[in-house]
PDB file of C-alpha atoms in Angstrom:
ATOM      1  CA  MET B   1       0.049   0.057   0.083  1.00 75.00           C
ATOM      2  CA  ALA B   2       1.130   3.631  -0.733  1.00 93.00           C
ATOM      3  CA  ILE B   3      -2.094   5.415  -0.064  1.00 97.00           C
ATOM      4  CA  LYS B   4      -5.013   5.040   2.222  1.00 98.00           C
ATOM      5  CA  VAL B   5      -8.131   6.698   1.601  1.00 98.00           C
ATOM      6  CA  ASN B   6      -9.380   8.184   4.711  1.00 98.00           C
ATOM      7  CA  SER B   7     -12.297   9.989   3.158  1.00 98.00           C
ATOM      8  CA  PRO B   8     -13.157   9.727  -0.561  1.00 98.00           C
ATOM      9  CA  GLY B   9     -14.634  13.253  -1.091  1.00 97.00           C
ATOM     10  CA  LEU B  10     -17.880  13.537  -3.093  1.00 96.00           C
ATOM     11  CA  ALA B  11     -16.903  11.555  -6.280  1.00 97.00           C
ATOM     12  CA  THR B  12     -13.092  10.624  -6.663  1.00 98.00           C
ATOM     13  CA  THR B  13     -12.207   8.173  -9.442  1.00 98.00           C
ATOM     14  CA  VAL B  14      -8.942   6.778 -10.949  1.00 98.00           C
ATOM     15  CA  GLN B  15      -8.773   8.285 -14.438  1.00 98.00           C
ATOM     16  CA  ASP B  16      -6.055   8.427 -17.449  1.00 98.00           C
ATOM     17  CA  LEU B  17      -6.375   9.598 -20.888  1.00 98.00           C
ATOM     18  CA  GLY B  18      -9.048   6.948 -21.690  1.00 97.00           C
ATOM     19  CA  ARG B  19      -9.746   3.861 -23.801  1.00 97.00           C
ATOM     20  CA  PRO B  20     -10.311   4.797 -27.354  1.00 95.00           C
ATOM     21  CA  GLY B  21     -11.106   2.313 -29.906  1.00 94.00           C
ATOM     22  CA  TYR B  22     -14.293   0.675 -28.486  1.00 94.00           C
ATOM     23  CA  TYR B  23     -17.102   3.189 -28.902  1.00 92.00           C
ATOM     24  CA  HIS B  24     -18.429   1.236 -31.712  1.00 90.00           C
ATOM     25  CA  LEU B  25     -19.039  -1.472 -29.285  1.00 91.00           C
ATOM     26  CA  GLY B  26     -20.808   0.800 -26.798  1.00 90.00           C
ATOM     27  CA  ILE B  27     -17.846   1.349 -24.677  1.00 94.00           C
ATOM     28  CA  PRO B  28     -16.983   5.125 -24.176  1.00 95.00           C
ATOM     29  CA  ILE B  29     -13.595   6.594 -24.165  1.00 96.00           C
ATOM     30  CA  SER B  30     -13.985   7.656 -20.324  1.00 97.00           C
ATOM     31  CA  GLY B  31     -10.797   9.160 -18.973  1.00 98.00           C
ATOM     32  CA  GLY B  32     -10.246  12.598 -17.447  1.00 98.00           C
ATOM     33  CA  MET B  33     -13.002  15.142 -18.213  1.00 98.00           C
ATOM     34  CA  ASP B  34     -10.267  17.783 -18.421  1.00 98.00           C
ATOM     35  CA  ARG B  35      -7.511  16.024 -20.268  1.00 98.00           C
ATOM     36  CA  TYR B  36      -5.374  19.202 -20.496  1.00 98.00           C
ATOM     37  CA  ALA B  37      -5.330  19.502 -16.706  1.00 98.00           C
ATOM     38  CA  LEU B  38      -4.728  15.774 -16.250  1.00 98.00           C
ATOM     39  CA  ARG B  39      -1.744  15.876 -18.691  1.00 98.00           C
ATOM     40  CA  VAL B  40      -0.271  18.815 -16.835  1.00 98.00           C
ATOM     41  CA  ALA B  41      -0.606  17.207 -13.431  1.00 98.00           C
ATOM     42  CA  ASN B  42       1.467  14.429 -14.696  1.00 97.00           C
ATOM     43  CA  MET B  43       4.133  16.627 -16.188  1.00 97.00           C
ATOM     44  CA  LEU B  44       4.603  18.361 -12.850  1.00 97.00           C
ATOM     45  CA  VAL B  45       5.516  15.127 -10.932  1.00 96.00           C
ATOM     46  CA  GLY B  46       7.547  13.509 -13.856  1.00 95.00           C
ATOM     47  CA  ASN B  47       4.995  10.981 -14.914  1.00 95.00           C
ATOM     48  CA  ASP B  48       4.068   9.925 -18.375  1.00 95.00           C
ATOM     49  CA  GLU B  49       1.405  12.318 -19.445  1.00 96.00           C
ATOM     50  CA  GLY B  50      -1.117   9.447 -19.787  1.00 97.00           C
ATOM     51  CA  ALA B  51      -0.408   8.055 -16.179  1.00 97.00           C
ATOM     52  CA  ALA B  52      -3.331   7.266 -14.039  1.00 98.00           C
ATOM     53  CA  VAL B  53      -4.459  10.188 -11.589  1.00 98.00           C
ATOM     54  CA  LEU B  54      -7.283  10.869  -9.238  1.00 98.00           C
ATOM     55  CA  GLU B  55     -10.141  13.057 -10.638  1.00 98.00           C
ATOM     56  CA  ALA B  56     -11.993  14.616  -7.632  1.00 98.00           C
ATOM     57  CA  VAL B  57     -15.404  16.352  -8.305  1.00 98.00           C
ATOM     58  CA  PHE B  58     -16.265  19.525  -6.148  1.00 97.00           C
ATOM     59  CA  MET B  59     -14.792  18.251  -2.993  1.00 97.00           C
ATOM     60  CA  GLY B  60     -11.345  16.614  -2.501  1.00 97.00           C
ATOM     61  CA  PRO B  61     -10.402  13.366  -0.741  1.00 98.00           C
ATOM     62  CA  GLU B  62      -8.299  12.895   2.299  1.00 98.00           C
ATOM     63  CA  LEU B  63      -5.401  10.559   1.576  1.00 98.00           C
ATOM     64  CA  GLU B  64      -2.886   9.075   3.990  1.00 98.00           C
ATOM     65  CA  PHE B  65       0.569   8.348   2.407  1.00 97.00           C
ATOM     66  CA  THR B  66       2.638   5.457   3.481  1.00 96.00           C
ATOM     67  CA  THR B  67       5.519   6.228   1.154  1.00 94.00           C
ATOM     68  CA  ASP B  68       7.167   9.571   0.287  1.00 94.00           C
ATOM     69  CA  ALA B  69       5.918  11.174  -3.103  1.00 95.00           C
ATOM     70  CA  THR B  70       5.675  14.194  -5.270  1.00 96.00           C
ATOM     71  CA  VAL B  71       2.137  15.425  -5.888  1.00 97.00           C
ATOM     72  CA  ALA B  72       0.598  18.050  -8.013  1.00 98.00           C
ATOM     73  CA  VAL B  73      -3.018  19.152  -8.216  1.00 98.00           C
ATOM     74  CA  THR B  74      -4.425  20.939 -11.279  1.00 98.00           C
ATOM     75  CA  GLY B  75      -7.767  21.697 -12.862  1.00 98.00           C
ATOM     76  CA  GLY B  76     -10.281  23.608 -10.803  1.00 97.00           C
ATOM     77  CA  ASP B  77      -9.266  25.548  -7.742  1.00 97.00           C
ATOM     78  CA  LEU B  78      -9.313  23.035  -4.930  1.00 97.00           C
ATOM     79  CA  PRO B  79      -6.501  24.192  -2.735  1.00 98.00           C
ATOM     80  CA  PRO B  80      -4.448  20.989  -1.539  1.00 98.00           C
ATOM     81  CA  LYS B  81      -3.061  20.915   2.168  1.00 98.00           C
ATOM     82  CA  VAL B  82      -0.426  18.629   3.629  1.00 98.00           C
ATOM     83  CA  ASP B  83      -1.159  18.025   7.378  1.00 98.00           C
ATOM     84  CA  GLY B  84      -3.385  21.164   7.204  1.00 96.00           C
ATOM     85  CA  ASP B  85      -0.810  23.358   5.519  1.00 97.00           C
ATOM     86  CA  VAL B  86      -1.939  24.816   2.204  1.00 97.00           C
ATOM     87  CA  ARG B  87       0.107  24.099  -0.885  1.00 97.00           C
ATOM     88  CA  ASP B  88      -0.063  25.809  -4.378  1.00 97.00           C
ATOM     89  CA  SER B  89      -2.167  24.253  -7.047  1.00 97.00           C
ATOM     90  CA  TRP B  90      -0.526  23.782 -10.502  1.00 98.00           C
ATOM     91  CA  SER B  91       2.632  23.226  -8.787  1.00 97.00           C
ATOM     92  CA  SER B  92       4.516  20.115  -7.514  1.00 97.00           C
ATOM     93  CA  PHE B  93       5.162  19.487  -3.824  1.00 97.00           C
ATOM     94  CA  GLU B  94       6.363  16.636  -1.630  1.00 96.00           C
ATOM     95  CA  VAL B  95       4.297  14.465   0.738  1.00 97.00           C
ATOM     96  CA  LYS B  96       6.246  12.399   3.222  1.00 96.00           C
ATOM     97  CA  ALA B  97       5.280   8.857   4.590  1.00 96.00           C
ATOM     98  CA  GLY B  98       2.793   9.387   7.222  1.00 97.00           C
ATOM     99  CA  GLN B  99       1.477  12.698   6.177  1.00 98.00           C
ATOM    100  CA  VAL B 100      -2.102  13.466   4.998  1.00 98.00           C
ATOM    101  CA  LEU B 101      -3.096  15.201   1.731  1.00 98.00           C
ATOM    102  CA  SER B 102      -6.339  16.902   2.040  1.00 98.00           C
ATOM    103  CA  PHE B 103      -8.322  19.907   0.387  1.00 98.00           C
ATOM    104  CA  ASP B 104      -9.872  23.214   1.215  1.00 97.00           C
ATOM    105  CA  TYR B 105     -13.087  24.320  -0.264  1.00 96.00           C
ATOM    106  CA  LEU B 106     -13.634  24.569  -4.018  1.00 97.00           C
ATOM    107  CA  LYS B 107     -12.897  28.027  -5.216  1.00 96.00           C
ATOM    108  CA  SER B 108     -13.531  27.487  -8.928  1.00 96.00           C
ATOM    109  CA  GLY B 109     -13.977  25.014 -11.539  1.00 97.00           C
ATOM    110  CA  ALA B 110     -15.516  21.606 -10.937  1.00 97.00           C
ATOM    111  CA  ARG B 111     -12.801  18.964 -11.091  1.00 98.00           C
ATOM    112  CA  ALA B 112      -9.114  18.635  -9.821  1.00 98.00           C
ATOM    113  CA  TYR B 113      -6.735  16.314 -11.009  1.00 98.00           C
ATOM    114  CA  ILE B 114      -4.261  14.672  -8.300  1.00 98.00           C
ATOM    115  CA  ALA B 115      -1.290  13.371  -9.852  1.00 98.00           C
ATOM    116  CA  ILE B 116       1.234  11.375  -7.683  1.00 97.00           C
ATOM    117  CA  SER B 117       4.754  10.486  -8.757  1.00 96.00           C
ATOM    118  CA  GLY B 118       4.717   6.906 -10.406  1.00 95.00           C
ATOM    119  CA  GLY B 119       0.963   6.996 -11.098  1.00 96.00           C
ATOM    120  CA  ILE B 120      -1.883   5.018  -9.589  1.00 97.00           C
ATOM    121  CA  ASP B 121      -1.408   1.315 -10.133  1.00 97.00           C
ATOM    122  CA  VAL B 122      -4.783  -0.336 -10.960  1.00 98.00           C
ATOM    123  CA  PRO B 123      -5.460  -3.046 -13.593  1.00 97.00           C
ATOM    124  CA  VAL B 124      -5.420  -2.087 -17.123  1.00 98.00           C
ATOM    125  CA  VAL B 125      -8.696  -2.821 -18.960  1.00 97.00           C
ATOM    126  CA  LEU B 126      -9.009  -2.440 -22.593  1.00 97.00           C
ATOM    127  CA  GLY B 127      -5.778  -0.528 -22.712  1.00 97.00           C
ATOM    128  CA  SER B 128      -6.820   1.955 -19.930  1.00 98.00           C
ATOM    129  CA  ARG B 129      -6.770   2.526 -16.108  1.00 98.00           C
ATOM    130  CA  SER B 130      -9.775   4.763 -16.318  1.00 98.00           C
ATOM    131  CA  THR B 131     -12.961   4.229 -14.315  1.00 98.00           C
ATOM    132  CA  TYR B 132     -16.173   3.809 -16.294  1.00 97.00           C
ATOM    133  CA  ALA B 133     -18.567   3.491 -13.230  1.00 95.00           C
ATOM    134  CA  LEU B 134     -21.864   3.118 -15.172  1.00 93.00           C
ATOM    135  CA  GLY B 135     -20.210  -0.201 -16.663  1.00 94.00           C
ATOM    136  CA  ALA B 136     -18.361  -1.190 -13.656  1.00 96.00           C
ATOM    137  CA  LEU B 137     -15.163  -1.142 -15.607  1.00 96.00           C
ATOM    138  CA  GLY B 138     -11.514  -0.196 -14.986  1.00 97.00           C
ATOM    139  CA  GLY B 139     -10.300   2.028 -12.111  1.00 97.00           C
ATOM    140  CA  HIS B 140     -10.303   0.848  -8.642  1.00 98.00           C
ATOM    141  CA  GLU B 141     -12.770  -2.102  -8.715  1.00 97.00           C
ATOM    142  CA  GLY B 142     -14.715  -0.264 -11.408  1.00 97.00           C
ATOM    143  CA  ARG B 143     -16.127   2.444  -9.012  1.00 98.00           C
ATOM    144  CA  PRO B 144     -15.432   5.557  -7.167  1.00 98.00           C
ATOM    145  CA  LEU B 145     -13.237   5.577  -4.256  1.00 98.00           C
ATOM    146  CA  ILE B 146     -14.604   4.760  -0.873  1.00 98.00           C
ATOM    147  CA  LYS B 147     -13.284   5.114   2.856  1.00 98.00           C
ATOM    148  CA  ASP B 148     -10.537   2.718   3.536  1.00 97.00           C
ATOM    149  CA  ASP B 149      -9.505   1.894  -0.024  1.00 98.00           C
ATOM    150  CA  GLU B 150      -5.982   1.411  -0.477  1.00 97.00           C
ATOM    151  CA  LEU B 151      -4.066   2.333  -3.521  1.00 97.00           C
ATOM    152  CA  GLU B 152      -0.720   1.250  -4.853  1.00 97.00           C
ATOM    153  CA  LEU B 153       1.643   3.314  -6.988  1.00 96.00           C
ATOM    154  CA  LEU B 154       3.481   1.957 -10.214  1.00 94.00           C
ATOM    155  CA  SER B 155       6.765   3.379  -8.845  1.00 82.00           C
ATOM    156  CA  LYS B 156       8.006   4.553  -5.539  1.00 70.00           C
ATOM    157  CA  SER B 157      10.120   7.237  -7.377  1.00 69.00           C
ATOM    158  CA  LEU B 158       9.993  10.697  -5.852  1.00 70.00           C
ATOM    159  CA  GLY B 159       9.343  11.931  -9.468  1.00 75.00           C
ATOM    160  CA  ALA B 160      10.664  15.247 -10.788  1.00 82.00           C
ATOM    161  CA  GLY B 161      10.758  16.954  -7.400  1.00 84.00           C
ATOM    162  CA  SER B 162       8.932  19.793  -5.817  1.00 90.00           C
ATOM    163  CA  GLY B 163       8.695  23.524  -6.782  1.00 92.00           C
ATOM    164  CA  ARG B 164       7.845  23.199 -10.440  1.00 95.00           C
ATOM    165  CA  SER B 165       4.962  25.248 -11.496  1.00 96.00           C
ATOM    166  CA  VAL B 166       2.982  26.263 -14.513  1.00 97.00           C
ATOM    167  CA  ALA B 167       2.463  29.924 -15.587  1.00 95.00           C
ATOM    168  CA  LEU B 168      -0.895  31.512 -14.882  1.00 95.00           C
ATOM    169  CA  GLU B 169      -1.505  32.082 -18.698  1.00 95.00           C
ATOM    170  CA  LEU B 170      -1.123  28.532 -19.260  1.00 96.00           C
ATOM    171  CA  ARG B 171      -3.663  27.308 -16.726  1.00 96.00           C
ATOM    172  CA  ARG B 172      -6.769  26.596 -18.947  1.00 92.00           C
ATOM    173  CA  LEU B 173     -10.035  27.264 -17.340  1.00 91.00           C
ATOM    174  CA  PRO B 174     -13.538  28.351 -18.703  1.00 95.00           C
ATOM    175  CA  GLY B 175     -14.360  32.100 -18.847  1.00 92.00           C
ATOM    176  CA  ASP B 176     -17.522  33.675 -17.616  1.00 91.00           C
ATOM    177  CA  PRO B 177     -19.563  33.167 -19.385  1.00 95.00           C
ATOM    178  CA  ALA B 178     -18.093  30.055 -20.737  1.00 96.00           C
ATOM    179  CA  GLU B 179     -17.627  29.868 -24.446  1.00 97.00           C
ATOM    180  CA  LEU B 180     -17.936  26.462 -26.053  1.00 98.00           C
ATOM    181  CA  ARG B 181     -16.961  26.486 -29.774  1.00 98.00           C
ATOM    182  CA  ALA B 182     -19.382  24.122 -31.902  1.00 98.00           C
ATOM    183  CA  LEU B 183     -19.720  23.108 -35.451  1.00 97.00           C
ATOM    184  CA  PRO B 184     -23.262  22.892 -36.790  1.00 96.00           C
ATOM    185  CA  GLY B 185     -24.437  19.107 -37.177  1.00 89.00           C
ATOM    186  CA  LEU B 186     -25.773  16.912 -39.955  1.00 88.00           C
ATOM    187  CA  TYR B 187     -29.336  17.761 -38.692  1.00 90.00           C
ATOM    188  CA  TRP B 188     -28.832  21.572 -38.912  1.00 92.00           C
ATOM    189  CA  HIS B 189     -31.326  21.634 -41.824  1.00 91.00           C
ATOM    190  CA  TRP B 190     -34.114  20.317 -39.600  1.00 90.00           C
ATOM    191  CA  ILE B 191     -34.431  23.520 -37.506  1.00 93.00           C
ATOM    192  CA  THR B 192     -35.496  26.996 -38.718  1.00 94.00           C
ATOM    193  CA  GLU B 193     -32.973  29.743 -39.498  1.00 95.00           C
ATOM    194  CA  LYS B 194     -34.183  31.736 -36.451  1.00 96.00           C
ATOM    195  CA  SER B 195     -33.726  28.808 -34.117  1.00 95.00           C
ATOM    196  CA  GLY B 196     -30.180  28.396 -35.430  1.00 95.00           C
ATOM    197  CA  ALA B 197     -29.294  31.996 -34.809  1.00 96.00           C
ATOM    198  CA  ASN B 198     -30.923  31.880 -31.233  1.00 96.00           C
ATOM    199  CA  PHE B 199     -28.958  28.693 -30.318  1.00 96.00           C
ATOM    200  CA  PHE B 200     -25.599  30.495 -30.798  1.00 97.00           C
ATOM    201  CA  SER B 201     -26.897  34.020 -29.495  1.00 97.00           C
ATOM    202  CA  ASP B 202     -28.602  32.772 -26.339  1.00 97.00           C
ATOM    203  CA  ILE B 203     -27.067  32.544 -22.815  1.00 97.00           C
ATOM    204  CA  TRP B 204     -27.451  29.006 -21.517  1.00 97.00           C
ATOM    205  CA  LYS B 205     -27.004  27.872 -18.009  1.00 97.00           C
ATOM    206  CA  VAL B 206     -25.688  24.434 -16.835  1.00 97.00           C
ATOM    207  CA  ALA B 207     -28.379  22.339 -15.212  1.00 96.00           C
ATOM    208  CA  SER B 208     -28.167  20.264 -12.101  1.00 93.00           C
ATOM    209  CA  GLU B 209     -27.920  17.132 -14.497  1.00 91.00           C
ATOM    210  CA  ALA B 210     -24.295  17.434 -15.303  1.00 94.00           C
ATOM    211  CA  ASP B 211     -21.821  14.504 -15.016  1.00 95.00           C
ATOM    212  CA  ARG B 212     -19.482  12.361 -16.836  1.00 96.00           C
ATOM    213  CA  ILE B 213     -21.977  11.075 -19.308  1.00 95.00           C
ATOM    214  CA  GLY B 214     -23.291  14.453 -20.276  1.00 96.00           C
ATOM    215  CA  TYR B 215     -24.060  18.099 -19.352  1.00 97.00           C
ATOM    216  CA  ARG B 216     -27.392  19.530 -19.702  1.00 97.00           C
ATOM    217  CA  PHE B 217     -28.035  23.287 -20.447  1.00 97.00           C
ATOM    218  CA  LYS B 218     -31.215  25.314 -19.966  1.00 97.00           C
ATOM    219  CA  GLY B 219     -32.381  28.951 -20.319  1.00 96.00           C
ATOM    220  CA  GLY B 220     -32.252  29.438 -23.965  1.00 96.00           C
ATOM    221  CA  GLN B 221     -35.195  29.598 -26.475  1.00 95.00           C
ATOM    222  CA  ASN B 222     -36.723  26.294 -27.587  1.00 95.00           C
ATOM    223  CA  ILE B 223     -35.683  25.064 -31.078  1.00 94.00           C
ATOM    224  CA  GLN B 224     -38.406  25.165 -33.835  1.00 94.00           C
ATOM    225  CA  PHE B 225     -38.245  22.633 -36.463  1.00 92.00           C
ATOM    226  CA  ASN B 226     -38.959  23.037 -40.231  1.00 91.00           C
ATOM    227  CA  GLU B 227     -41.959  21.109 -41.556  1.00 87.00           C
ATOM    228  CA  ARG B 228     -40.805  17.843 -43.068  1.00 80.00           C
ATOM    229  CA  LYS B 229     -41.886  14.303 -43.596  1.00 80.00           C
ATOM    230  CA  ARG B 230     -41.017  12.258 -40.641  1.00 76.00           C
ATOM    231  CA  PRO B 231     -38.811   9.299 -41.526  1.00 75.00           C
ATOM    232  CA  PHE B 232     -40.049   5.845 -40.978  1.00 76.00           C
ATOM    233  CA  GLY B 233     -39.361   4.584 -37.457  1.00 75.00           C
ATOM    234  CA  ALA B 234     -38.457   7.940 -36.037  1.00 75.00           C
ATOM    235  CA  GLY B 235     -41.408   8.612 -34.094  1.00 77.00           C
ATOM    236  CA  SER B 236     -43.791  11.595 -33.752  1.00 78.00           C
ATOM    237  CA  ASP B 237     -41.404  14.171 -31.772  1.00 84.00           C
ATOM    238  CA  PRO B 238     -39.624  16.281 -34.435  1.00 85.00           C
ATOM    239  CA  SER B 239     -36.311  15.940 -32.525  1.00 87.00           C
ATOM    240  CA  ASN B 240     -36.282  12.136 -32.849  1.00 85.00           C
ATOM    241  CA  ILE B 241     -34.383  10.397 -35.498  1.00 86.00           C
ATOM    242  CA  VAL B 242     -34.030   6.895 -36.924  1.00 84.00           C
ATOM    243  CA  ASP B 243     -31.266   5.701 -34.467  1.00 83.00           C
ATOM    244  CA  GLY B 244     -27.780   7.087 -35.365  1.00 85.00           C
ATOM    245  CA  CYS B 245     -24.237   7.364 -33.944  1.00 88.00           C
ATOM    246  CA  TYR B 246     -23.360  10.051 -31.527  1.00 90.00           C
ATOM    247  CA  PRO B 247     -20.114  11.873 -32.048  1.00 89.00           C
ATOM    248  CA  TYR B 248     -18.143  12.607 -28.942  1.00 90.00           C
ATOM    249  CA  GLY B 249     -19.003  16.063 -27.949  1.00 95.00           C
ATOM    250  CA  SER B 250     -22.355  16.001 -29.821  1.00 96.00           C
ATOM    251  CA  ILE B 251     -25.212  18.375 -28.754  1.00 96.00           C
ATOM    252  CA  GLN B 252     -28.448  16.617 -28.695  1.00 94.00           C
ATOM    253  CA  VAL B 253     -31.623  18.508 -28.000  1.00 93.00           C
ATOM    254  CA  PRO B 254     -34.421  16.210 -26.804  1.00 91.00           C
ATOM    255  CA  GLY B 255     -37.796  17.814 -27.637  1.00 90.00           C
ATOM    256  CA  GLY B 256     -36.063  20.926 -28.904  1.00 89.00           C
ATOM    257  CA  THR B 257     -35.865  22.159 -25.406  1.00 93.00           C
ATOM    258  CA  GLU B 258     -32.525  21.730 -23.377  1.00 95.00           C
ATOM    259  CA  PRO B 259     -29.388  20.890 -25.129  1.00 96.00           C
ATOM    260  CA  ILE B 260     -27.178  17.839 -23.765  1.00 96.00           C
ATOM    261  CA  VAL B 261     -23.482  17.721 -24.623  1.00 97.00           C
ATOM    262  CA  LEU B 262     -22.321  14.150 -24.481  1.00 96.00           C
ATOM    263  CA  HIS B 263     -19.047  13.799 -22.601  1.00 96.00           C
ATOM    264  CA  ARG B 264     -16.408  11.006 -21.744  1.00 96.00           C
ATOM    265  CA  ASP B 265     -18.825   8.294 -20.356  1.00 96.00           C
ATOM    266  CA  ALA B 266     -21.597   8.916 -23.013  1.00 95.00           C
ATOM    267  CA  VAL B 267     -23.583   6.356 -24.918  1.00 89.00           C
ATOM    268  CA  SER B 268     -22.369   5.840 -28.629  1.00 89.00           C
ATOM    269  CA  GLY B 269     -25.807   6.124 -30.404  1.00 89.00           C
ATOM    270  CA  GLY B 270     -29.552   6.715 -30.020  1.00 89.00           C
ATOM    271  CA  GLY B 271     -32.543   8.466 -31.331  1.00 87.00           C
ATOM    272  CA  TYR B 272     -32.206  12.234 -30.768  1.00 90.00           C
ATOM    273  CA  PHE B 273     -31.145  14.702 -33.516  1.00 90.00           C
ATOM    274  CA  MET B 274     -27.814  16.597 -32.885  1.00 93.00           C
ATOM    275  CA  VAL B 275     -27.813  20.333 -33.481  1.00 95.00           C
ATOM    276  CA  GLY B 276     -23.893  20.280 -33.620  1.00 96.00           C
ATOM    277  CA  THR B 277     -20.639  19.120 -31.886  1.00 97.00           C
ATOM    278  CA  VAL B 278     -18.483  20.913 -29.304  1.00 98.00           C
ATOM    279  CA  ILE B 279     -14.948  21.029 -30.721  1.00 98.00           C
ATOM    280  CA  SER B 280     -12.380  18.781 -29.202  1.00 96.00           C
ATOM    281  CA  ALA B 281     -10.339  21.856 -27.849  1.00 96.00           C
ATOM    282  CA  ASP B 282     -13.234  22.974 -25.807  1.00 97.00           C
ATOM    283  CA  MET B 283     -14.367  19.623 -24.212  1.00 97.00           C
ATOM    284  CA  ASP B 284     -11.966  20.145 -21.304  1.00 97.00           C
ATOM    285  CA  LEU B 285     -13.691  23.293 -20.429  1.00 97.00           C
ATOM    286  CA  ILE B 286     -17.012  21.552 -19.901  1.00 97.00           C
ATOM    287  CA  GLY B 287     -15.584  19.341 -17.114  1.00 96.00           C
ATOM    288  CA  GLN B 288     -14.890  22.542 -15.157  1.00 97.00           C
ATOM    289  CA  LEU B 289     -18.435  24.001 -15.401  1.00 97.00           C
ATOM    290  CA  GLN B 290     -20.409  24.068 -12.096  1.00 96.00           C
ATOM    291  CA  PRO B 291     -24.207  23.885 -12.240  1.00 96.00           C
ATOM    292  CA  HIS B 292     -25.777  27.338 -13.121  1.00 96.00           C
ATOM    293  CA  SER B 293     -22.666  28.515 -14.874  1.00 96.00           C
ATOM    294  CA  GLU B 294     -23.513  30.686 -17.819  1.00 97.00           C
ATOM    295  CA  THR B 295     -22.457  29.412 -21.177  1.00 97.00           C
ATOM    296  CA  ARG B 296     -22.622  30.492 -24.884  1.00 97.00           C
ATOM    297  CA  PHE B 297     -22.073  28.349 -27.831  1.00 98.00           C
ATOM    298  CA  VAL B 298     -19.948  29.917 -30.415  1.00 98.00           C
ATOM    299  CA  LYS B 299     -20.304  28.738 -34.070  1.00 98.00           C
ATOM    300  CA  VAL B 300     -17.028  27.807 -35.845  1.00 98.00           C
ATOM    301  CA  ASP B 301     -16.000  26.092 -39.052  1.00 97.00           C
ATOM    302  CA  MET B 302     -13.567  23.132 -39.488  1.00 97.00           C
ATOM    303  CA  GLU B 303     -10.702  25.413 -40.060  1.00 97.00           C
ATOM    304  CA  GLU B 304     -11.168  27.345 -36.899  1.00 98.00           C
ATOM    305  CA  ALA B 305     -11.764  23.990 -35.046  1.00 97.00           C
ATOM    306  CA  LEU B 306      -8.412  22.722 -36.348  1.00 98.00           C
ATOM    307  CA  ALA B 307      -6.806  26.021 -35.334  1.00 98.00           C
ATOM    308  CA  ALA B 308      -8.204  25.818 -31.818  1.00 97.00           C
ATOM    309  CA  ARG B 309      -6.744  22.152 -31.545  1.00 97.00           C
ATOM    310  CA  GLN B 310      -3.375  23.353 -32.622  1.00 98.00           C
ATOM    311  CA  ASN B 311      -3.428  26.280 -30.118  1.00 97.00           C
ATOM    312  CA  ARG B 312      -4.096  23.663 -27.415  1.00 97.00           C
ATOM    313  CA  ARG B 313      -1.194  21.603 -28.534  1.00 97.00           C
ATOM    314  CA  ASP B 314       1.003  24.762 -28.586  1.00 97.00           C
ATOM    315  CA  MET B 315       0.051  25.422 -24.972  1.00 97.00           C
ATOM    316  CA  LEU B 316       0.974  21.934 -23.920  1.00 97.00           C
ATOM    317  CA  ASN B 317       4.364  22.300 -25.705  1.00 97.00           C
ATOM    318  CA  LYS B 318       5.162  25.568 -23.797  1.00 97.00           C
ATOM    319  CA  ILE B 319       4.410  23.728 -20.552  1.00 97.00           C
ATOM    320  CA  ARG B 320       6.715  20.852 -21.705  1.00 96.00           C
ATOM    321  CA  GLU B 321       9.555  23.176 -22.707  1.00 95.00           C
ATOM    322  CA  SER B 322       9.191  25.156 -19.340  1.00 94.00           C
ATOM    323  CA  LEU B 323       9.474  22.015 -17.232  1.00 93.00           C
ATOM    324  CA  ARG B 324      12.645  20.504 -18.849  1.00 85.00           C
TER     325      ARG B 324
END
């Protein structure tokens, strides 16, 4: 044992960069909701960027260490404490055997990523250590942590050492209101021109139904559909389609009322039309949105989406260079 869970927090799971390649079988990618923060946390402690970390939602766990380790906490502003003394987020620090890592109250964001030198050692399932709790797959026994769980580390190395930090301008979190860039979807022609304009101009708020499967948004105007002949098997609701595949990040709008952005643990297909898809560069931001956060969807084209993805890569490269 290297870590004993004295308190699990609200919902703390083991996550890495996920298990791509099985979505066509109905097994989602899972992994960190904020992959940017997960990667950076691992960089700070000298791990491989895809090493398994702990993802804590809204409230941090209390962890008792039985070995010396280097730790970094990134993502939402959930201040870490060692034996009650506050440490800096987005920075590496040491925790000695016998000491306890705990957390202050969440100041901003929604999810924090706790990287520990060596990485969390849980079984690899379909190429990943990530927890998919809905399917009881991966992670620590396929579930969130509970009190008295014991975790091992892959290596007892002290990692890259303490005192490494990331510049403020490279700490990526959503604005206020958050802006989520999206490409119009295959079913864009189903809705009226006015509804399309409203979707991108309205201010939406994150609903209470916001988790690893998807984020629901409310407060905008209902979507109106163009008159058209219903395809056989689609049902009577104009938002229904004959079952189709859901792209990762797709925005479905059941009944034309409240958009739902499908996230890391989402199902791979179903019968709702999709108004668009949030670009990959902004999916991390969704994982940091609290309920009631104001949000705007911003219409972009493929060229802008690819440029945003490159900009995110450039930011990660700057961090890699600064930590060498």
